[in-house]
Short mmCIF file of C-alpha atoms (C1' of nucleotides) in Angstrom, two decimals:
data_model
loop_
_atom_site.label_atom_id
_atom_site.label_comp_id
_atom_site.label_asym_id
_atom_site.label_seq_id
_atom_site.Cartn_x
_atom_site.Cartn_y
_atom_site.Cartn_z
CA MET A 22 0.29 0.16 0.20
CA ALA A 23 1.64 3.04 -1.31
CA GLU A 24 1.60 6.42 0.63
CA SER A 25 2.38 8.72 -1.85
CA ARG A 26 0.40 12.22 -0.59
CA VAL A 27 3.20 12.77 2.48
CA SER A 28 7.23 13.26 1.06
CA LEU A 29 9.46 10.97 1.37
CA SER A 30 12.00 11.80 4.32
CA ARG A 31 14.39 9.15 6.16
CA GLU A 32 12.38 8.20 8.89
CA ARG A 33 9.68 7.29 6.68
CA VAL A 34 11.86 5.06 4.53
CA LEU A 35 13.03 3.65 7.43
CA ARG A 36 9.47 2.69 9.12
CA ALA A 37 8.22 1.47 5.34
CA ALA A 38 11.29 -0.78 5.78
CA VAL A 39 10.61 -2.55 8.98
CA GLU A 40 7.31 -3.11 7.56
CA ILE A 41 7.81 -4.95 4.75
CA ALA A 42 10.38 -6.88 6.85
CA ASP A 43 8.19 -7.60 9.28
CA GLY A 44 5.36 -8.20 6.77
CA ASN A 45 7.04 -10.44 4.26
CA GLY A 46 10.46 -11.02 5.79
CA ILE A 47 14.00 -9.65 5.41
CA GLY A 48 14.24 -11.15 1.89
CA ALA A 49 11.51 -8.98 0.18
CA LEU A 50 13.09 -5.45 1.04
CA THR A 51 14.88 -4.75 -1.95
CA MET A 52 15.24 -1.22 -2.60
CA ARG A 53 12.97 -1.34 -5.68
CA ARG A 54 10.24 -2.99 -3.46
CA LEU A 55 10.73 0.04 -0.47
CA GLY A 56 10.30 2.28 -3.32
CA GLU A 57 7.15 0.89 -4.21
CA GLN A 58 6.17 0.99 -0.70
CA VAL A 59 6.44 4.39 0.20
CA GLY A 60 5.31 5.77 -3.39
CA ALA A 61 8.22 6.55 -5.19
CA GLU A 62 11.12 4.86 -7.51
CA ALA A 63 13.87 2.95 -5.94
CA MET A 64 16.03 5.72 -6.96
CA SER A 65 14.41 8.22 -4.89
CA LEU A 66 15.23 6.33 -1.60
CA TYR A 67 18.85 7.44 -2.46
CA HIS A 68 18.35 11.24 -1.07
CA HIS A 69 17.32 9.56 2.04
CA VAL A 70 19.49 6.90 2.59
CA ALA A 71 23.25 6.54 1.80
CA ASN A 72 23.20 2.82 0.18
CA LYS A 73 21.64 -0.46 1.54
CA GLU A 74 24.00 -0.71 4.09
CA ASP A 75 22.99 2.10 5.57
CA LEU A 76 19.19 1.68 5.26
CA LEU A 77 19.98 -1.44 7.01
CA ASP A 78 21.65 0.36 10.06
CA GLY A 79 18.49 2.41 10.16
CA VAL A 80 16.50 -0.11 10.17
CA VAL A 81 18.58 -1.98 13.55
CA GLU A 82 18.18 1.75 14.63
CA ILE A 83 14.62 1.74 14.50
CA VAL A 84 13.80 -1.71 16.25
CA VAL A 85 16.44 -1.22 18.87
CA ARG A 86 14.59 2.41 19.76
CA GLU A 87 11.36 0.55 20.02
CA ILE A 88 13.61 -1.45 22.81
CA ASN A 89 15.03 1.41 24.49
CA ASP A 90 11.48 3.11 24.70
CA ALA A 91 9.96 -0.25 25.81
CA VAL A 92 12.86 -0.74 28.58
CA ASP A 93 12.85 2.93 30.01
CA ALA A 94 9.23 2.64 30.71
CA ILE A 95 9.50 -0.19 33.33
CA ASP A 96 12.52 0.92 35.22
CA LEU A 97 13.21 0.69 39.00
CA PRO A 98 15.55 2.73 40.70
CA VAL A 99 18.79 -0.38 41.57
CA THR A 100 20.65 -0.96 44.40
CA GLY A 101 22.96 -3.82 45.36
CA ALA A 102 21.32 -7.30 45.13
CA ASP A 103 18.48 -6.31 43.41
CA TRP A 104 20.31 -5.59 40.23
CA LYS A 105 19.95 -9.22 38.89
CA LYS A 106 16.01 -8.58 38.87
CA ALA A 107 16.12 -5.39 37.07
CA ALA A 108 18.65 -6.44 34.25
CA ARG A 109 16.50 -9.60 33.73
CA GLN A 110 13.34 -7.73 33.09
CA ARG A 111 15.39 -5.39 30.82
CA ILE A 112 16.37 -7.95 28.81
CA LEU A 113 13.29 -10.04 28.06
CA THR A 114 11.32 -7.20 27.52
CA ALA A 115 14.04 -6.38 24.85
CA ARG A 116 13.46 -10.30 23.63
CA GLU A 117 9.29 -9.35 23.57
CA VAL A 118 10.02 -6.99 21.20
CA LEU A 119 11.90 -8.61 19.42
CA LEU A 120 9.46 -11.22 18.71
CA ARG A 121 7.47 -8.91 17.00
CA HIS A 122 10.19 -8.53 14.57
CA PRO A 123 11.83 -12.06 13.98
CA TRP A 124 13.99 -11.43 11.25
CA ALA A 125 16.08 -8.43 13.29
CA PRO A 126 18.27 -10.09 14.90
CA GLY A 127 19.91 -11.95 11.84
CA VAL A 128 20.13 -8.50 10.09
CA MET A 129 21.87 -7.28 13.63
CA GLU A 130 24.87 -9.77 13.16
CA THR A 131 25.65 -8.25 10.23
CA ARG A 132 26.15 -4.99 11.27
CA THR A 133 29.86 -3.66 11.67
CA ASN A 134 29.04 0.19 12.51
CA PRO A 135 28.24 1.43 15.88
CA ASN A 136 24.33 1.70 16.68
CA PRO A 137 23.88 5.09 18.84
CA GLU A 138 20.78 3.01 20.05
CA VAL A 139 22.44 -0.09 20.82
CA LEU A 140 24.96 2.28 22.68
CA ARG A 141 22.47 3.96 24.52
CA TYR A 142 20.82 0.50 25.50
CA HIS A 143 24.11 -0.75 26.92
CA ASP A 144 24.78 2.48 28.71
CA ALA A 145 21.67 2.03 30.37
CA LEU A 146 22.63 -2.05 31.42
CA VAL A 147 26.13 -0.39 32.38
CA GLY A 148 24.65 2.13 34.70
CA LEU A 149 22.57 -0.60 36.14
CA LEU A 150 25.15 -2.74 36.81
CA HIS A 151 27.66 -0.56 38.15
CA ALA A 152 24.59 0.68 40.41
CA GLY A 153 24.52 -2.69 41.36
CA GLY A 154 27.70 -2.97 42.61
CA PHE A 155 29.54 -4.20 40.12
CA SER A 156 33.48 -2.71 39.40
CA TYR A 157 33.84 -1.21 35.68
CA ASP A 158 36.04 -4.22 35.06
CA LEU A 159 33.49 -6.84 35.30
CA ILE A 160 30.85 -4.83 33.64
CA HIS A 161 33.20 -5.09 30.59
CA HIS A 162 33.59 -8.93 31.26
CA ALA A 163 29.65 -9.28 31.56
CA LEU A 164 28.93 -7.23 28.72
CA HIS A 165 31.06 -9.83 26.51
CA ALA A 166 29.62 -12.78 28.59
CA LEU A 167 26.12 -11.90 27.75
CA GLY A 168 26.61 -11.02 24.14
CA SER A 169 23.31 -10.51 22.34
CA ARG A 170 21.48 -12.41 24.99
CA ALA A 171 21.74 -8.65 26.76
CA LEU A 172 19.43 -7.53 24.03
CA GLY A 173 17.42 -10.47 24.12
CA PHE A 174 18.34 -13.08 21.82
CA THR A 175 20.64 -15.92 20.80
CA GLN A 176 21.25 -17.24 17.29
CA GLU A 177 20.15 -21.09 18.03
CA LEU A 178 22.58 -23.40 15.07
CA PHE A 179 21.59 -26.48 16.75
CA ASP A 180 17.59 -27.08 16.37
CA PRO A 181 17.51 -30.70 17.22
CA GLY A 182 13.85 -30.77 16.12
CA ASP A 183 11.48 -27.83 15.87
CA GLY A 184 10.54 -27.77 19.65
CA SER A 185 7.25 -28.58 18.99
CA ALA A 186 7.91 -31.71 16.72
CA THR A 187 8.53 -34.58 18.71
CA PRO A 188 11.11 -37.20 16.63
CA THR A 189 8.73 -39.95 15.89
CA GLN A 190 10.31 -43.61 16.78
CA ALA A 191 11.64 -44.34 13.72
CA GLU A 192 13.83 -41.28 13.57
CA LEU A 193 15.09 -41.87 16.87
CA GLU A 194 16.47 -45.08 15.75
CA GLN A 195 17.82 -43.75 12.24
CA LEU A 196 19.29 -41.49 14.59
CA ALA A 197 21.14 -43.30 17.26
CA GLY A 198 22.84 -45.43 14.68
CA HIS A 199 25.25 -42.21 13.80
CA PHE A 200 24.87 -40.30 17.03
CA PRO A 201 23.90 -42.52 20.20
CA HIS A 202 24.45 -39.98 22.72
CA LEU A 203 22.15 -37.54 20.94
CA ALA A 204 19.59 -40.29 20.53
CA GLY A 205 19.56 -40.79 24.07
CA MET A 206 19.26 -37.33 25.11
CA LEU A 207 16.64 -37.25 22.59
CA ARG A 208 14.68 -40.21 24.06
CA GLU A 209 14.87 -38.85 27.69
CA VAL A 210 14.06 -35.30 26.68
CA THR A 211 11.02 -35.98 24.47
CA HIS A 212 9.75 -38.71 26.74
CA ASP A 213 9.71 -36.63 29.96
CA ALA A 214 8.18 -33.79 28.45
CA GLY A 215 4.76 -35.51 26.69
CA THR A 216 3.76 -35.31 23.52
CA THR A 217 0.90 -32.63 23.66
CA LEU A 218 3.62 -29.67 24.38
CA GLY A 219 6.63 -28.87 22.45
CA TRP A 220 9.32 -30.42 24.28
CA CYS A 221 11.77 -27.67 23.66
CA ASP A 222 10.73 -24.53 24.39
CA ASP A 223 12.71 -21.44 23.08
CA GLN A 224 11.49 -18.99 25.68
CA THR A 225 12.69 -21.54 28.75
CA GLU A 226 15.84 -22.43 26.88
CA PHE A 227 16.79 -18.11 26.89
CA GLU A 228 16.23 -17.35 30.30
CA PHE A 229 17.75 -21.06 31.45
CA GLY A 230 20.80 -19.67 29.82
CA LEU A 231 20.28 -16.05 30.67
CA ASP A 232 19.78 -17.22 34.52
CA VAL A 233 22.63 -19.28 34.50
CA ILE A 234 25.23 -16.48 33.29
CA LEU A 235 23.14 -13.71 35.92
CA ASP A 236 23.88 -15.88 38.55
CA GLY A 237 27.26 -16.57 37.64
CA LEU A 238 28.44 -12.90 37.44
CA ASP A 239 26.19 -12.09 40.88
CA ARG A 240 28.98 -14.97 42.28
CA LEU A 241 32.14 -12.55 40.68
CA ARG A 242 30.50 -9.66 41.57
CA THR A 243 30.38 -10.41 45.78
CA THR A 244 34.16 -12.06 45.08
CA ARG A 245 36.05 -9.52 42.93
CA MET B 10 44.06 -20.90 -9.88
CA ALA B 11 42.15 -23.11 -12.03
CA GLU B 12 43.35 -26.83 -11.69
CA SER B 13 41.43 -28.22 -14.58
CA ARG B 14 43.08 -31.71 -14.64
CA VAL B 15 40.93 -33.44 -12.11
CA SER B 16 37.54 -33.77 -12.97
CA LEU B 17 34.75 -32.04 -10.84
CA SER B 18 33.10 -33.62 -8.04
CA ARG B 19 31.57 -31.97 -4.70
CA GLU B 20 34.23 -32.59 -2.39
CA ARG B 21 36.44 -30.49 -4.77
CA VAL B 22 33.82 -28.00 -5.00
CA LEU B 23 33.43 -27.52 -1.42
CA ARG B 24 37.45 -27.51 -0.63
CA ALA B 25 38.07 -24.67 -3.67
CA ALA B 26 34.89 -22.98 -1.88
CA VAL B 27 36.38 -22.77 1.31
CA GLU B 28 39.74 -22.00 -0.62
CA ILE B 29 37.90 -18.70 -2.27
CA ALA B 30 36.54 -17.78 1.32
CA ASP B 31 39.65 -17.91 3.21
CA GLY B 32 41.56 -15.86 0.79
CA ASN B 33 39.05 -13.45 -0.54
CA GLY B 34 36.19 -13.39 1.78
CA ILE B 35 32.89 -14.65 1.74
CA GLY B 36 31.86 -12.12 -0.37
CA ALA B 37 33.99 -13.22 -3.29
CA LEU B 38 32.24 -16.66 -3.09
CA THR B 39 29.69 -16.69 -5.94
CA MET B 40 29.02 -19.15 -8.58
CA ARG B 41 31.20 -17.66 -11.51
CA ARG B 42 33.98 -16.95 -9.26
CA LEU B 43 34.20 -20.59 -7.96
CA GLY B 44 33.89 -22.28 -11.29
CA GLU B 45 36.57 -20.05 -12.24
CA GLN B 46 38.28 -21.44 -9.56
CA VAL B 47 38.19 -25.22 -10.36
CA GLY B 48 38.33 -24.67 -14.30
CA ALA B 49 35.20 -24.81 -15.24
CA GLU B 50 31.89 -22.75 -16.06
CA ALA B 51 29.69 -21.88 -13.19
CA MET B 52 27.26 -23.89 -14.77
CA SER B 53 29.10 -26.86 -14.27
CA LEU B 54 28.93 -26.73 -10.47
CA TYR B 55 25.13 -27.37 -10.33
CA HIS B 56 25.75 -31.21 -11.15
CA HIS B 57 27.77 -31.31 -8.02
CA VAL B 58 25.59 -28.83 -5.75
CA ALA B 59 22.19 -28.50 -5.79
CA ASN B 60 22.01 -24.36 -5.60
CA LYS B 61 24.18 -21.91 -3.71
CA GLU B 62 22.58 -22.59 -0.36
CA ASP B 63 23.50 -26.57 -0.96
CA LEU B 64 27.16 -25.11 -1.51
CA LEU B 65 26.78 -22.94 1.73
CA ASP B 66 25.73 -26.35 3.84
CA GLY B 67 28.57 -28.01 2.40
CA VAL B 68 31.19 -25.48 2.89
CA VAL B 69 30.08 -25.28 6.72
CA GLU B 70 30.35 -29.32 6.58
CA ILE B 71 33.96 -28.80 5.24
CA VAL B 72 34.88 -26.46 8.40
CA VAL B 73 33.28 -28.62 11.00
CA ARG B 74 34.84 -31.68 9.82
CA GLU B 75 38.25 -29.72 10.37
CA ILE B 76 36.99 -29.10 13.98
CA ASN B 77 35.89 -32.88 14.57
CA ASP B 78 39.45 -34.02 13.54
CA ALA B 79 41.34 -31.88 15.32
CA VAL B 80 39.08 -32.04 18.50
CA ASP B 81 38.59 -36.23 18.02
CA ALA B 82 42.84 -36.28 18.17
CA ILE B 83 43.19 -34.78 21.74
CA ASP B 84 40.26 -36.98 23.59
CA LEU B 85 40.87 -38.43 27.10
CA PRO B 86 38.27 -40.77 28.97
CA VAL B 87 35.87 -38.48 31.17
CA THR B 88 34.67 -39.14 34.18
CA GLY B 89 33.40 -37.15 36.97
CA ALA B 90 34.75 -33.51 37.55
CA ASP B 91 37.28 -33.56 34.89
CA TRP B 92 34.18 -32.91 32.61
CA LYS B 93 34.83 -29.77 32.83
CA LYS B 94 38.40 -29.41 31.47
CA ALA B 95 37.62 -31.63 28.78
CA ALA B 96 34.59 -29.71 27.37
CA ARG B 97 36.63 -26.33 27.61
CA GLN B 98 39.67 -28.10 25.50
CA ARG B 99 37.01 -29.27 23.09
CA ILE B 100 35.75 -25.87 22.98
CA LEU B 101 38.52 -24.02 22.60
CA THR B 102 40.09 -26.48 20.03
CA ALA B 103 36.79 -25.50 18.18
CA ARG B 104 37.59 -22.11 18.32
CA GLU B 105 41.03 -22.24 16.95
CA VAL B 106 40.14 -24.34 14.32
CA LEU B 107 37.58 -21.24 13.48
CA LEU B 108 40.29 -18.43 13.69
CA ARG B 109 41.57 -20.07 10.17
CA HIS B 110 38.19 -19.31 8.89
CA PRO B 111 36.38 -16.07 10.14
CA TRP B 112 34.00 -15.94 8.04
CA ALA B 113 32.65 -19.65 8.65
CA PRO B 114 30.65 -18.28 11.68
CA GLY B 115 28.64 -15.66 10.12
CA VAL B 116 27.64 -18.87 7.01
CA MET B 117 26.47 -21.10 10.13
CA GLU B 118 24.57 -18.78 11.59
CA THR B 119 22.24 -18.44 8.05
CA ARG B 120 22.06 -22.36 8.19
CA THR B 121 18.74 -23.88 8.52
CA ASN B 122 19.34 -27.38 7.58
CA PRO B 123 20.59 -30.04 10.10
CA ASN B 124 24.36 -30.55 9.42
CA PRO B 125 25.75 -33.71 9.91
CA GLU B 126 29.20 -32.60 11.23
CA VAL B 127 27.47 -30.28 13.49
CA LEU B 128 25.73 -33.37 14.56
CA ARG B 129 28.39 -35.32 15.14
CA TYR B 130 30.23 -32.40 16.93
CA HIS B 131 27.30 -32.10 19.39
CA ASP B 132 26.67 -35.79 19.71
CA ALA B 133 30.33 -36.08 20.78
CA LEU B 134 29.91 -33.18 23.53
CA VAL B 135 26.31 -35.00 24.81
CA GLY B 136 28.94 -37.92 25.39
CA LEU B 137 30.93 -36.14 27.21
CA LEU B 138 28.96 -34.09 29.78
CA HIS B 139 26.61 -37.85 30.24
CA ALA B 140 30.35 -39.75 31.30
CA GLY B 141 30.57 -36.58 33.30
CA GLY B 142 27.51 -37.12 35.17
CA PHE B 143 24.87 -34.50 33.73
CA SER B 144 21.46 -35.77 33.20
CA TYR B 145 20.26 -35.52 29.77
CA ASP B 146 17.70 -33.09 30.75
CA LEU B 147 20.45 -30.55 32.09
CA ILE B 148 22.51 -31.62 28.99
CA HIS B 149 19.76 -30.39 26.94
CA HIS B 150 19.82 -27.11 28.37
CA ALA B 151 23.40 -26.61 28.84
CA LEU B 152 23.47 -26.94 24.78
CA HIS B 153 21.10 -24.05 24.63
CA ALA B 154 22.47 -22.14 27.33
CA LEU B 155 26.31 -22.97 25.16
CA GLY B 156 24.88 -21.86 21.94
CA SER B 157 27.15 -21.30 19.25
CA ARG B 158 29.96 -21.16 22.03
CA ALA B 159 29.68 -24.89 22.29
CA LEU B 160 31.55 -24.49 18.59
CA GLY B 161 34.12 -21.70 19.79
CA PHE B 162 32.10 -18.79 18.47
CA THR B 163 30.29 -16.07 19.63
CA GLN B 164 28.51 -12.93 17.29
CA GLU B 165 29.75 -9.97 18.95
CA LEU B 166 27.31 -7.27 18.13
CA PHE B 167 29.05 -4.39 20.82
CA ASP B 168 32.43 -3.71 19.69
CA PRO B 169 32.71 -0.66 22.01
CA GLY B 170 36.32 -0.20 20.04
CA ASP B 171 38.46 -2.37 18.30
CA GLY B 172 40.56 -4.04 21.08
CA SER B 173 43.47 -2.80 19.75
CA ALA B 174 42.21 0.72 19.30
CA THR B 175 42.15 2.60 22.29
CA PRO B 176 39.75 5.65 22.35
CA THR B 177 41.50 8.84 22.39
CA GLN B 178 40.62 11.18 25.31
CA ALA B 179 38.56 13.60 22.55
CA GLU B 180 36.46 10.84 22.03
CA LEU B 181 36.21 9.69 25.27
CA GLU B 182 34.83 13.31 26.28
CA GLN B 183 32.08 13.46 23.33
CA LEU B 184 30.96 9.82 24.03
CA ALA B 185 30.16 11.06 27.66
CA GLY B 186 27.83 13.80 26.64
CA HIS B 187 25.15 10.70 25.37
CA PHE B 188 26.74 7.77 27.12
CA PRO B 189 27.89 8.43 30.90
CA HIS B 190 28.00 4.86 32.06
CA LEU B 191 30.03 3.79 28.82
CA ALA B 192 32.53 6.11 29.05
CA GLY B 193 32.92 5.96 32.52
CA MET B 194 33.31 1.98 31.86
CA LEU B 195 35.77 2.96 28.68
CA ARG B 196 37.83 5.13 30.95
CA GLU B 197 38.73 3.07 33.63
CA VAL B 198 39.03 -0.50 31.66
CA THR B 199 41.48 1.27 28.90
CA HIS B 200 43.20 2.88 31.86
CA ASP B 201 43.85 -0.25 33.61
CA ALA B 202 44.81 -2.11 30.29
CA GLY B 203 47.71 0.37 29.69
CA THR B 204 48.40 1.57 26.43
CA THR B 205 50.92 -0.90 24.60
CA LEU B 206 48.54 -3.60 24.01
CA GLY B 207 44.76 -3.76 23.47
CA TRP B 208 42.13 -3.43 25.89
CA CYS B 209 39.87 -6.19 25.02
CA ASP B 210 40.66 -9.10 24.00
CA ASP B 211 38.70 -11.40 22.17
CA GLN B 212 40.08 -14.64 23.27
CA THR B 213 40.27 -13.72 26.97
CA GLU B 214 36.56 -12.73 26.53
CA PHE B 215 35.06 -15.75 24.91
CA GLU B 216 37.41 -17.78 27.62
CA PHE B 217 35.72 -15.66 30.78
CA GLY B 218 32.09 -16.03 29.15
CA LEU B 219 32.66 -19.60 28.51
CA ASP B 220 33.79 -20.40 31.96
CA VAL B 221 31.23 -18.49 33.64
CA ILE B 222 28.68 -20.70 31.91
CA LEU B 223 30.70 -24.06 32.62
CA ASP B 224 30.91 -23.03 36.31
CA GLY B 225 27.35 -21.99 36.34
CA LEU B 226 26.61 -25.74 34.63
CA ASP B 227 29.32 -27.56 37.23
CA ARG B 228 27.39 -26.23 40.36
CA LEU B 229 23.92 -27.34 38.24
CA ARG B 230 25.10 -30.75 37.84
CA THR B 231 26.04 -31.39 41.48
CA THR B 232 22.40 -30.12 42.76
CA ARG B 233 20.65 -31.52 40.37
"C1'" DA C 3 26.77 -38.27 -17.31
"C1'" DC C 4 29.10 -34.39 -17.07
"C1'" DC C 5 29.81 -29.74 -19.53
"C1'" DT C 6 28.76 -25.39 -21.62
"C1'" DG C 7 27.25 -20.94 -23.62
"C1'" DA C 8 23.34 -17.99 -24.48
"C1'" DA C 9 19.36 -16.40 -22.15
"C1'" DC C 10 16.16 -14.66 -17.72
"C1'" DA C 11 14.70 -12.31 -14.19
"C1'" DC C 12 16.44 -10.55 -10.45
"C1'" DC C 13 19.63 -7.44 -7.43
"C1'" DG C 14 22.50 -2.56 -6.11
"C1'" DT C 15 23.84 1.45 -8.02
"C1'" DT C 16 25.53 5.28 -11.55
"C1'" DC C 17 24.00 9.26 -13.90
"C1'" DA C 18 22.20 12.43 -16.91
"C1'" DA C 19 17.89 14.59 -17.16
"C1'" DG C 20 13.90 16.68 -15.57
"C1'" DT C 21 10.89 19.76 -11.77
"C1'" DA D 26 16.04 20.39 -3.35
"C1'" DC D 27 14.13 16.29 -4.77
"C1'" DC D 28 12.96 13.01 -7.71
"C1'" DT D 29 12.99 10.04 -11.97
"C1'" DG D 30 13.93 6.91 -16.40
"C1'" DA D 31 17.36 4.36 -18.45
"C1'" DA D 32 21.48 1.89 -18.28
"C1'" DC D 33 25.54 -0.42 -16.18
"C1'" DA D 34 27.54 -4.32 -13.59
"C1'" DC D 35 26.89 -7.80 -11.24
"C1'" DC D 36 23.90 -11.91 -9.31
"C1'" DG D 37 22.04 -16.94 -9.23
"C1'" DT D 38 19.68 -20.02 -12.15
"C1'" DT D 39 17.12 -22.03 -16.56
"C1'" DC D 40 17.35 -24.80 -20.36
"C1'" DA D 41 18.57 -26.46 -25.15
"C1'" DA D 42 22.28 -27.95 -26.82
"C1'" DG D 43 26.63 -30.29 -27.16
"C1'" DT D 44 30.09 -34.46 -26.07
#
DNA sequence: ACCTGAACACCGTTCAAGT
DNA sequence: ACCTGAACACCGTTCAAGT
């Protein structure tokens, strides 16, 4: 749906790009398709965006601004031990926003330029950890340890079944021939989970990994 | 350098693709350029590879096979508490291999098909953890908590300076206006590190994050 | 069975020309 | 200043034709 009345602007171009990615996936985000979306020729976009790389930088900026807005709204004063609850809440809120833009993590990982909204997000997180009693040195390590988890996502490269899809007995036996340990794990874990719900819930696993790291950091906080 | 004597095979095509990516970056890996590398037309490649996606799957397979070979060579019997040392060694060995193929992590994250070599890697890791006293249920969570770290890499999306590049005083002051906490952290961390060496070493940070997770898992191992 | 040349349908991007 | 149409240099991929 082209909105041709309003004149173009960087902001309007970027928002249209996010709409396309949300609706049709990141693969649908081409300069020609984006021109169509804003009711202009593809070439007109270059007056508001340097090139496609710049477009993708801007698109990430829009999404992380949405995260920052959501996270700012829930903020509480932090002192001492409650740092963990506050950090956890921020990160899970970031994750909620990203679930509305499932293509965004993939794009974020291709960016190399520092993004002001990403900096803003981490700046607040550093402030929170410092108020919570962390040394700057430990905070620096903590940011690396969290990595993309700080912003609410992890890129899974090992997807043993789709979570919802419980493997059949036949599939398990075929797997067991080549990968006995994996098959053993799957047999037990899928059995415990029952068959109605998926045996592998992304949200649960994200929170598990996050808590392992946050607990570990909390322990280091009090010992160094 | 085209080697036109030997006839084409999937293996030879994939190895040539890895060579191109190693030498000129993943951006240089096009079907036409790959054809050139093996001394054939681009279209001949389609007899050995279904399409570019399949090519990339195969390229990842080659790299992870290299990891598996390196990891198999160093393996030790594992019982009880020494699981951590063994897992750590495997993962850091995987990382060493990936440092020779810096483009590989980015490609791995775009793959959606299960890769037999990735399965083999995780199968051995599951076996190691199980021998170390982990329940299959905890192992399943552990794999998710580790994510790509299990294979020796993390995708950093927050690169506050290049590690080697210590920010200047002027840069710090400009940053402080918008991001006071980040600037405070940088000021202290870069000062402590001195100016000769980089203040932010990828290997050190990788090991820090890895140890936080492994230590956390070890604690859970003994309590559930 | 394996390889090829020409062609097709897409990209991002340039450039000179319009208003 | 902003926008456009035509064109360029690339992609991955198809297809009919060669051996």
